[in-house]
């Protein structure tokens, strides 16, 4: 088990949060000082969504590989849970491994509700139901 994975398993740590307004302001500022935004949504919500926060990088929440993340910039993680359950676990692990990190309050749902900018991403195409298949 990697040290990051061990830190991910221990979730009894309060983590800093950042509001959507504060994150948007920081992303709109100077690029070299903007935080790295990390999408840590669970597999299904991530794969079946067509949007993500602008410039976000994907980090699998169950087996995250944080080695690709810079240590000299703040990391902001978000998920699809309004209580930040997944992102808080990932942020706690990042903090224990020496990163500066916080979780986005309200996750992507609050970001979308505020009509803040998003970036498109691929999602699986659903086949249309066959005629009569939806009858109960």
XYZ file of N, CA, C and O in Angstrom:
544
model
N 0.854 -1.183 0.000
C 0.000 0.000 0.000
C 0.893 1.237 0.000
O 1.800 1.362 0.795
N 0.604 2.148 -0.913
C 1.387 3.378 -1.000
C 1.037 4.300 0.165
O -0.049 4.198 0.739
N 1.950 5.219 0.515
C 1.632 6.167 1.594
C 0.382 6.998 1.284
O -0.393 7.312 2.171
N 0.202 7.341 0.002
C -0.980 8.127 -0.362
C -2.237 7.310 -0.152
O -3.232 7.792 0.364
N -2.209 6.048 -0.542
C -3.379 5.167 -0.367
C -3.670 4.984 1.124
O -4.831 5.007 1.542
N -2.650 4.819 1.946
C -2.840 4.676 3.388
C -3.473 5.936 3.966
O -4.370 5.872 4.809
N -3.031 7.099 3.501
C -3.608 8.357 3.969
C -5.055 8.493 3.521
O -5.883 9.053 4.228
N -5.377 7.971 2.357
C -6.744 8.037 1.842
C -7.682 7.210 2.719
O -8.831 7.574 2.923
N -7.205 6.102 3.253
C -8.024 5.229 4.086
C -8.340 5.839 5.445
O -9.320 5.497 6.076
N -7.509 6.741 5.922
C -7.724 7.382 7.211
C -8.425 8.720 6.968
O -7.811 9.672 6.522
N -9.715 8.798 7.274
C -10.495 9.986 6.909
C -10.883 10.859 8.099
O -11.738 11.711 7.968
N -10.273 10.686 9.237
C -10.668 11.467 10.415
C -9.909 12.779 10.511
O -9.250 13.068 11.491
N -10.036 13.587 9.488
C -9.316 14.849 9.461
C -10.225 15.919 8.862
O -10.812 15.707 7.809
N -10.344 17.036 9.559
C -11.091 18.159 8.992
C -10.245 18.745 7.871
O -9.032 18.880 8.011
N -10.878 19.060 6.757
C -10.131 19.589 5.629
C -10.620 20.987 5.282
O -11.795 21.314 5.488
N -9.730 21.823 4.752
C -10.161 23.160 4.347
C -11.111 23.085 3.152
O -11.009 22.183 2.323
N -12.025 24.021 3.091
C -12.972 24.120 1.987
C -12.782 25.477 1.312
O -12.340 26.428 1.949
N -13.150 25.557 0.039
C -13.121 26.809 -0.699
C -14.493 26.988 -1.346
O -15.077 26.023 -1.833
N -15.010 28.198 -1.316
C -16.314 28.456 -1.916
C -16.177 28.527 -3.438
O -15.085 28.799 -3.965
N -17.283 28.342 -4.116
C -17.276 28.419 -5.582
C -16.882 29.818 -6.045
O -16.163 29.976 -7.022
N -17.321 30.842 -5.315
C -16.992 32.216 -5.684
C -15.487 32.478 -5.552
O -14.876 33.096 -6.426
N -14.918 31.993 -4.453
C -13.473 32.188 -4.238
C -12.667 31.421 -5.279
O -11.658 31.927 -5.787
N -13.098 30.211 -5.610
C -12.378 29.431 -6.620
C -12.468 30.120 -7.980
O -11.466 30.246 -8.682
N -13.654 30.575 -8.351
C -13.813 31.242 -9.643
C -12.915 32.474 -9.727
O -12.249 32.705 -10.731
N -12.868 33.247 -8.665
C -12.018 34.436 -8.621
C -10.548 34.061 -8.803
O -9.815 34.705 -9.545
N -10.128 33.001 -8.146
C -8.730 32.557 -8.259
C -8.427 32.026 -9.650
O -7.345 32.231 -10.170
N -9.395 31.325 -10.267
C -9.189 30.798 -11.620
C -9.169 31.928 -12.647
O -8.501 31.816 -13.678
N -9.914 32.997 -12.380
C -9.951 34.145 -13.287
C -8.710 35.027 -13.155
O -8.467 35.885 -13.995
N -7.933 34.816 -12.100
C -6.742 35.632 -11.855
C -5.548 35.163 -12.676
O -5.698 34.554 -13.738
N -4.367 35.429 -12.180
C -3.133 35.060 -12.873
C -2.990 33.545 -12.943
O -3.098 32.850 -11.931
N -2.731 33.040 -14.142
C -2.699 31.602 -14.394
C -1.650 30.878 -13.549
O -1.912 29.778 -13.046
N -0.484 31.481 -13.367
C 0.575 30.792 -12.613
C 0.272 30.697 -11.122
O 0.885 29.919 -10.408
N -0.693 31.481 -10.649
C -1.071 31.421 -9.241
C -2.405 30.726 -9.022
O -2.833 30.555 -7.893
N -3.046 30.336 -10.109
C -4.338 29.646 -9.992
C -4.124 28.243 -9.433
O -3.110 27.603 -9.713
N -5.074 27.757 -8.649
C -4.941 26.395 -8.136
C -5.126 25.362 -9.245
O -5.739 25.648 -10.277
N -4.608 24.187 -9.021
C -4.851 23.064 -9.926
C -6.175 22.451 -9.479
O -6.342 22.085 -8.313
N -7.130 22.367 -10.392
C -8.446 21.818 -10.076
C -8.445 20.342 -10.440
O -8.057 19.960 -11.541
N -8.894 19.526 -9.477
C -8.862 18.077 -9.642
C -10.268 17.504 -9.505
O -10.953 17.743 -8.512
N -10.693 16.777 -10.520
C -12.003 16.131 -10.544
C -11.852 14.746 -9.922
O -11.187 13.879 -10.476
N -12.456 14.547 -8.748
C -12.361 13.262 -8.057
C -13.725 12.600 -7.903
O -13.956 11.824 -6.969
N -14.632 12.903 -8.845
C -15.941 12.257 -8.790
C -15.789 10.751 -8.906
O -14.852 10.252 -9.536
N -16.706 10.031 -8.293
C -16.710 8.582 -8.426
C -16.887 8.211 -9.893
O -17.316 9.028 -10.713
N -16.587 6.969 -10.225
C -16.541 6.534 -11.618
C -17.825 6.828 -12.398
O -17.781 7.433 -13.465
N -18.971 6.412 -11.893
C -20.211 6.587 -12.650
C -20.558 8.059 -12.862
O -20.816 8.475 -13.992
N -20.574 8.892 -11.802
C -20.892 10.307 -12.036
C -19.908 10.985 -12.987
O -20.300 11.828 -13.783
N -18.640 10.597 -12.914
C -17.660 11.205 -13.813
C -17.890 10.759 -15.253
O -17.962 11.582 -16.161
N -18.005 9.463 -15.455
C -18.110 8.936 -16.811
C -19.397 9.333 -17.512
O -19.433 9.440 -18.729
N -20.459 9.561 -16.772
C -21.743 9.867 -17.389
C -22.073 11.355 -17.398
O -23.198 11.744 -17.699
N -21.111 12.169 -17.095
C -21.280 13.610 -17.146
C -20.613 14.140 -18.412
O -19.605 13.598 -18.863
N -21.153 15.201 -18.953
C -20.561 15.818 -20.138
C -19.829 17.112 -19.809
O -19.372 17.807 -20.713
N -19.722 17.431 -18.516
C -19.049 18.669 -18.117
C -18.062 18.429 -16.984
O -18.177 17.457 -16.228
N -17.117 19.343 -16.901
C -16.175 19.384 -15.783
C -15.772 20.838 -15.589
O -16.079 21.690 -16.435
N -15.136 21.134 -14.483
C -14.682 22.500 -14.247
C -13.565 22.829 -15.232
O -12.811 21.939 -15.636
N -13.450 24.075 -15.636
C -12.441 24.457 -16.627
C -11.024 24.077 -16.184
O -10.615 24.377 -15.070
N -10.324 23.393 -17.085
C -8.938 23.026 -16.820
C -8.730 21.906 -15.830
O -7.597 21.596 -15.466
N -9.807 21.293 -15.360
C -9.677 20.243 -14.344
C -8.931 19.027 -14.895
O -9.029 18.703 -16.076
N -8.185 18.377 -14.010
C -7.534 17.121 -14.345
C -8.232 16.015 -13.574
O -8.753 16.235 -12.477
N -8.264 14.845 -14.136
C -8.941 13.708 -13.508
C -7.981 12.995 -12.578
O -6.833 12.720 -12.930
N -8.479 12.678 -11.392
C -7.746 11.881 -10.420
C -8.730 10.878 -9.863
O -9.726 11.266 -9.248
N -8.489 9.598 -10.115
C -9.408 8.560 -9.634
C -9.442 8.594 -8.108
O -8.399 8.562 -7.461
N -10.634 8.676 -7.511
C -10.716 8.844 -6.063
C -10.335 7.605 -5.258
O -9.960 7.717 -4.100
N -10.414 6.422 -5.841
C -10.113 5.216 -5.079
C -8.647 4.809 -5.156
O -8.125 4.224 -4.228
N -7.983 5.117 -6.227
C -6.554 4.821 -6.385
C -5.869 6.037 -6.992
O -5.329 5.973 -8.094
N -5.897 7.170 -6.294
C -5.340 8.381 -6.883
C -3.829 8.313 -7.025
O -3.137 7.785 -6.161
N -3.334 8.825 -8.130
C -1.898 8.943 -8.363
C -1.567 10.424 -8.308
O -1.670 11.127 -9.301
N -1.175 10.865 -7.131
C -0.933 12.288 -6.923
C 0.441 12.721 -7.411
O 0.756 13.905 -7.367
N 1.250 11.802 -7.891
C 2.598 12.170 -8.316
C 2.599 13.144 -9.481
O 3.570 13.861 -9.682
N 1.508 13.199 -10.236
C 1.442 14.123 -11.368
C 1.050 15.541 -10.937
O 1.099 16.461 -11.748
N 0.667 15.711 -9.694
C 0.237 17.024 -9.207
C 1.434 17.835 -8.726
O 2.314 17.307 -8.044
N 1.455 19.130 -9.042
C 2.572 19.968 -8.593
C 2.496 20.237 -7.095
O 1.413 20.422 -6.546
N 3.637 20.255 -6.453
C 3.672 20.537 -5.020
C 3.775 22.031 -4.731
O 3.600 22.450 -3.592
N 4.033 22.831 -5.753
C 4.215 24.261 -5.535
C 2.941 25.080 -5.788
O 2.967 26.303 -5.725
N 1.825 24.408 -6.064
C 0.551 25.101 -6.274
C -0.527 24.456 -5.411
O -0.450 23.277 -5.083
N -1.525 25.257 -5.077
C -2.649 24.724 -4.307
C -3.470 23.789 -5.197
O -3.619 24.011 -6.392
N -4.020 22.754 -4.591
C -4.883 21.796 -5.276
C -6.300 21.999 -4.742
O -6.505 22.090 -3.532
N -7.286 22.072 -5.635
C -8.695 22.127 -5.234
C -9.382 20.916 -5.852
O -9.398 20.758 -7.066
N -9.916 20.057 -4.996
C -10.609 18.854 -5.456
C -12.112 19.059 -5.364
O -12.601 19.708 -4.449
N -12.826 18.487 -6.338
C -14.288 18.540 -6.291
C -14.857 17.199 -6.686
O -14.222 16.399 -7.360
N -16.077 16.949 -6.194
C -16.786 15.724 -6.550
C -18.241 16.074 -6.844
O -18.574 17.238 -7.007
N -19.097 15.066 -6.911
C -20.504 15.316 -7.225
C -21.387 15.321 -5.982
O -22.583 15.551 -6.081
N -20.816 15.097 -4.826
C -21.573 15.053 -3.576
C -21.635 16.445 -2.956
O -20.593 17.067 -2.745
N -22.817 16.970 -2.639
C -22.908 18.302 -2.047
C -22.262 18.394 -0.662
O -21.984 19.483 -0.178
N -21.989 17.257 -0.047
C -21.312 17.251 1.258
C -19.801 17.029 1.131
O -19.114 16.860 2.133
N -19.302 16.978 -0.100
C -17.870 16.824 -0.401
C -17.259 15.562 0.218
O -16.092 15.565 0.638
N -17.993 14.480 0.289
C -17.507 13.264 0.949
C -16.238 12.727 0.292
O -15.242 12.475 0.958
N -16.264 12.564 -1.011
C -15.112 12.002 -1.716
C -13.967 13.000 -1.769
O -12.820 12.656 -1.476
N -14.264 14.232 -2.135
C -13.187 15.219 -2.250
C -12.517 15.474 -0.899
O -11.311 15.684 -0.835
N -13.268 15.428 0.190
C -12.671 15.619 1.512
C -11.673 14.503 1.833
O -10.601 14.771 2.394
N -12.002 13.275 1.468
C -11.069 12.158 1.691
C -9.792 12.343 0.885
O -8.689 12.129 1.385
N -9.943 12.740 -0.373
C -8.771 12.934 -1.225
C -7.930 14.109 -0.717
O -6.705 14.017 -0.636
N -8.590 15.199 -0.337
C -7.868 16.367 0.185
C -7.121 16.002 1.462
O -5.965 16.398 1.645
N -7.743 15.243 2.346
C -7.061 14.820 3.580
C -5.795 14.040 3.242
O -4.740 14.252 3.854
N -5.872 13.149 2.274
C -4.699 12.374 1.865
C -3.635 13.286 1.256
O -2.436 13.122 1.526
N -4.057 14.239 0.450
C -3.099 15.180 -0.138
C -2.391 15.980 0.951
O -1.164 16.153 0.913
N -3.152 16.469 1.928
C -2.566 17.245 3.027
C -1.544 16.413 3.798
O -0.462 16.904 4.137
N -1.883 15.165 4.066
C -0.962 14.294 4.801
C 0.315 14.012 4.019
O 1.319 13.631 4.591
N 0.258 14.183 2.714
C 1.422 13.931 1.875
C 2.123 15.221 1.438
O 2.897 15.213 0.491
N 1.830 16.319 2.122
C 2.576 17.544 1.921
C 2.053 18.504 0.871
O 2.715 19.488 0.547
N 0.864 18.263 0.340
C 0.279 19.172 -0.644
C -0.539 20.244 0.072
O -1.022 20.026 1.180
N -0.722 21.384 -0.581
C -1.667 22.403 -0.116
C -2.953 22.125 -0.877
O -2.975 22.199 -2.111
N -4.017 21.778 -0.172
C -5.235 21.346 -0.857
C -6.476 21.765 -0.090
O -6.439 21.966 1.124
N -7.580 21.877 -0.843
C -8.877 22.147 -0.241
C -9.951 21.513 -1.114
O -9.707 21.166 -2.269
N -11.137 21.359 -0.533
C -12.283 20.782 -1.243
C -13.229 21.903 -1.642
O -13.419 22.868 -0.896
N -13.831 21.764 -2.810
C -14.804 22.747 -3.278
C -16.122 22.531 -2.559
O -16.727 21.458 -2.665
N -16.581 23.542 -1.817
C -17.858 23.447 -1.104
C -19.000 23.209 -2.088
O -19.125 23.927 -3.073
N -19.806 22.213 -1.813
C -20.966 21.927 -2.654
C -20.658 21.172 -3.926
O -21.562 20.796 -4.656
N -19.390 20.945 -4.208
C -19.000 20.174 -5.381
C -19.444 20.795 -6.690
O -19.778 21.977 -6.777
N -19.463 19.960 -7.714
C -19.806 20.438 -9.048
C -21.271 20.892 -9.127
O -21.603 21.779 -9.911
N -22.131 20.342 -8.282
C -23.547 20.723 -8.316
C -23.717 22.210 -8.002
O -24.465 22.915 -8.694
N -23.037 22.713 -6.981
C -23.130 24.137 -6.648
C -22.499 25.006 -7.733
O -22.976 26.099 -8.022
N -21.405 24.518 -8.321
C -20.740 25.253 -9.407
C -21.707 25.411 -10.582
O -21.851 26.489 -11.147
N -22.379 24.313 -10.949
C -23.331 24.350 -12.062
C -24.542 25.229 -11.732
O -25.034 25.962 -12.590
N -25.027 25.158 -10.492
C -26.180 25.963 -10.080
C -25.888 27.451 -10.182
O -26.778 28.252 -10.469
N -24.626 27.818 -9.974
C -24.231 29.222 -10.076
C -24.019 29.646 -11.531
O -23.727 30.811 -11.796
N -24.124 28.686 -12.451
C -23.920 28.942 -13.881
C -22.517 29.454 -14.175
O -22.304 30.294 -15.067
N -21.540 28.945 -13.411
C -20.143 29.275 -13.661
C -19.656 28.467 -14.863
O -20.249 27.449 -15.216
N -18.564 28.901 -15.492
C -18.099 28.233 -16.711
C -17.730 26.764 -16.472
O -17.269 26.391 -15.394
N -17.954 25.978 -17.515
C -17.575 24.564 -17.492
C -16.852 24.242 -18.788
O -16.812 25.046 -19.713
N -16.309 23.066 -18.822
C -15.616 22.557 -19.993
C -16.307 21.264 -20.397
O -16.682 20.475 -19.532
N -16.476 21.038 -21.676
C -17.118 19.808 -22.145
C -16.165 18.632 -22.058
O -14.949 18.787 -22.177
N -16.726 17.460 -21.854
C -15.960 16.220 -21.874
C -16.819 15.135 -22.482
O -18.040 15.262 -22.552
N -16.185 14.089 -22.922
C -16.899 12.974 -23.531
C -17.639 12.166 -22.466
O -17.160 12.001 -21.352
N -18.784 11.673 -22.837
C -19.566 10.764 -21.992
C -20.120 9.691 -22.911
O -20.292 9.925 -24.109
N -20.397 8.503 -22.373
C -20.931 7.450 -23.234
C -22.263 7.847 -23.840
O -23.072 8.504 -23.195
N -22.452 7.473 -25.051
C -23.719 7.732 -25.731
C -24.705 6.631 -25.351
O -24.383 5.454 -25.406
N -25.892 7.024 -24.952
C -26.933 6.078 -24.602
C -27.720 5.710 -25.855
O -28.058 6.585 -26.642
N -27.963 4.443 -26.029
C -28.825 4.033 -27.129
C -30.251 4.395 -26.771
O -30.670 4.248 -25.621
N -31.016 4.885 -27.729
C -32.419 5.194 -27.427
C -33.167 3.911 -27.119
O -32.848 2.838 -27.657
N -34.132 3.978 -26.208
C -34.885 2.769 -25.875
C -35.689 2.280 -27.082
O -36.108 3.077 -27.926
N -35.874 0.980 -27.132
C -36.681 0.422 -28.192
C -38.136 0.730 -27.925
O -38.565 0.864 -26.770
N -38.901 0.827 -28.997
C -40.327 1.131 -28.862
C -40.998 0.134 -27.940
O -40.814 -1.073 -28.063
N -41.730 0.624 -26.959
C -42.445 -0.231 -26.028
C -41.637 -0.718 -24.854
O -42.162 -1.318 -23.932
N -40.342 -0.471 -24.845
C -39.460 -0.971 -23.779
C -39.700 -0.264 -22.446
O -39.381 -0.818 -21.399
N -40.223 0.934 -22.453
C -40.402 1.699 -21.223
C -41.782 1.536 -20.603
O -42.075 2.154 -19.585
N -42.599 0.711 -21.174
C -43.947 0.490 -20.600
C -43.833 -0.300 -19.318
O -43.028 -1.203 -19.187
N -44.658 0.065 -18.335
C -44.601 -0.585 -17.026
C -45.555 -1.624 -16.887
O -46.146 -2.444 -16.798
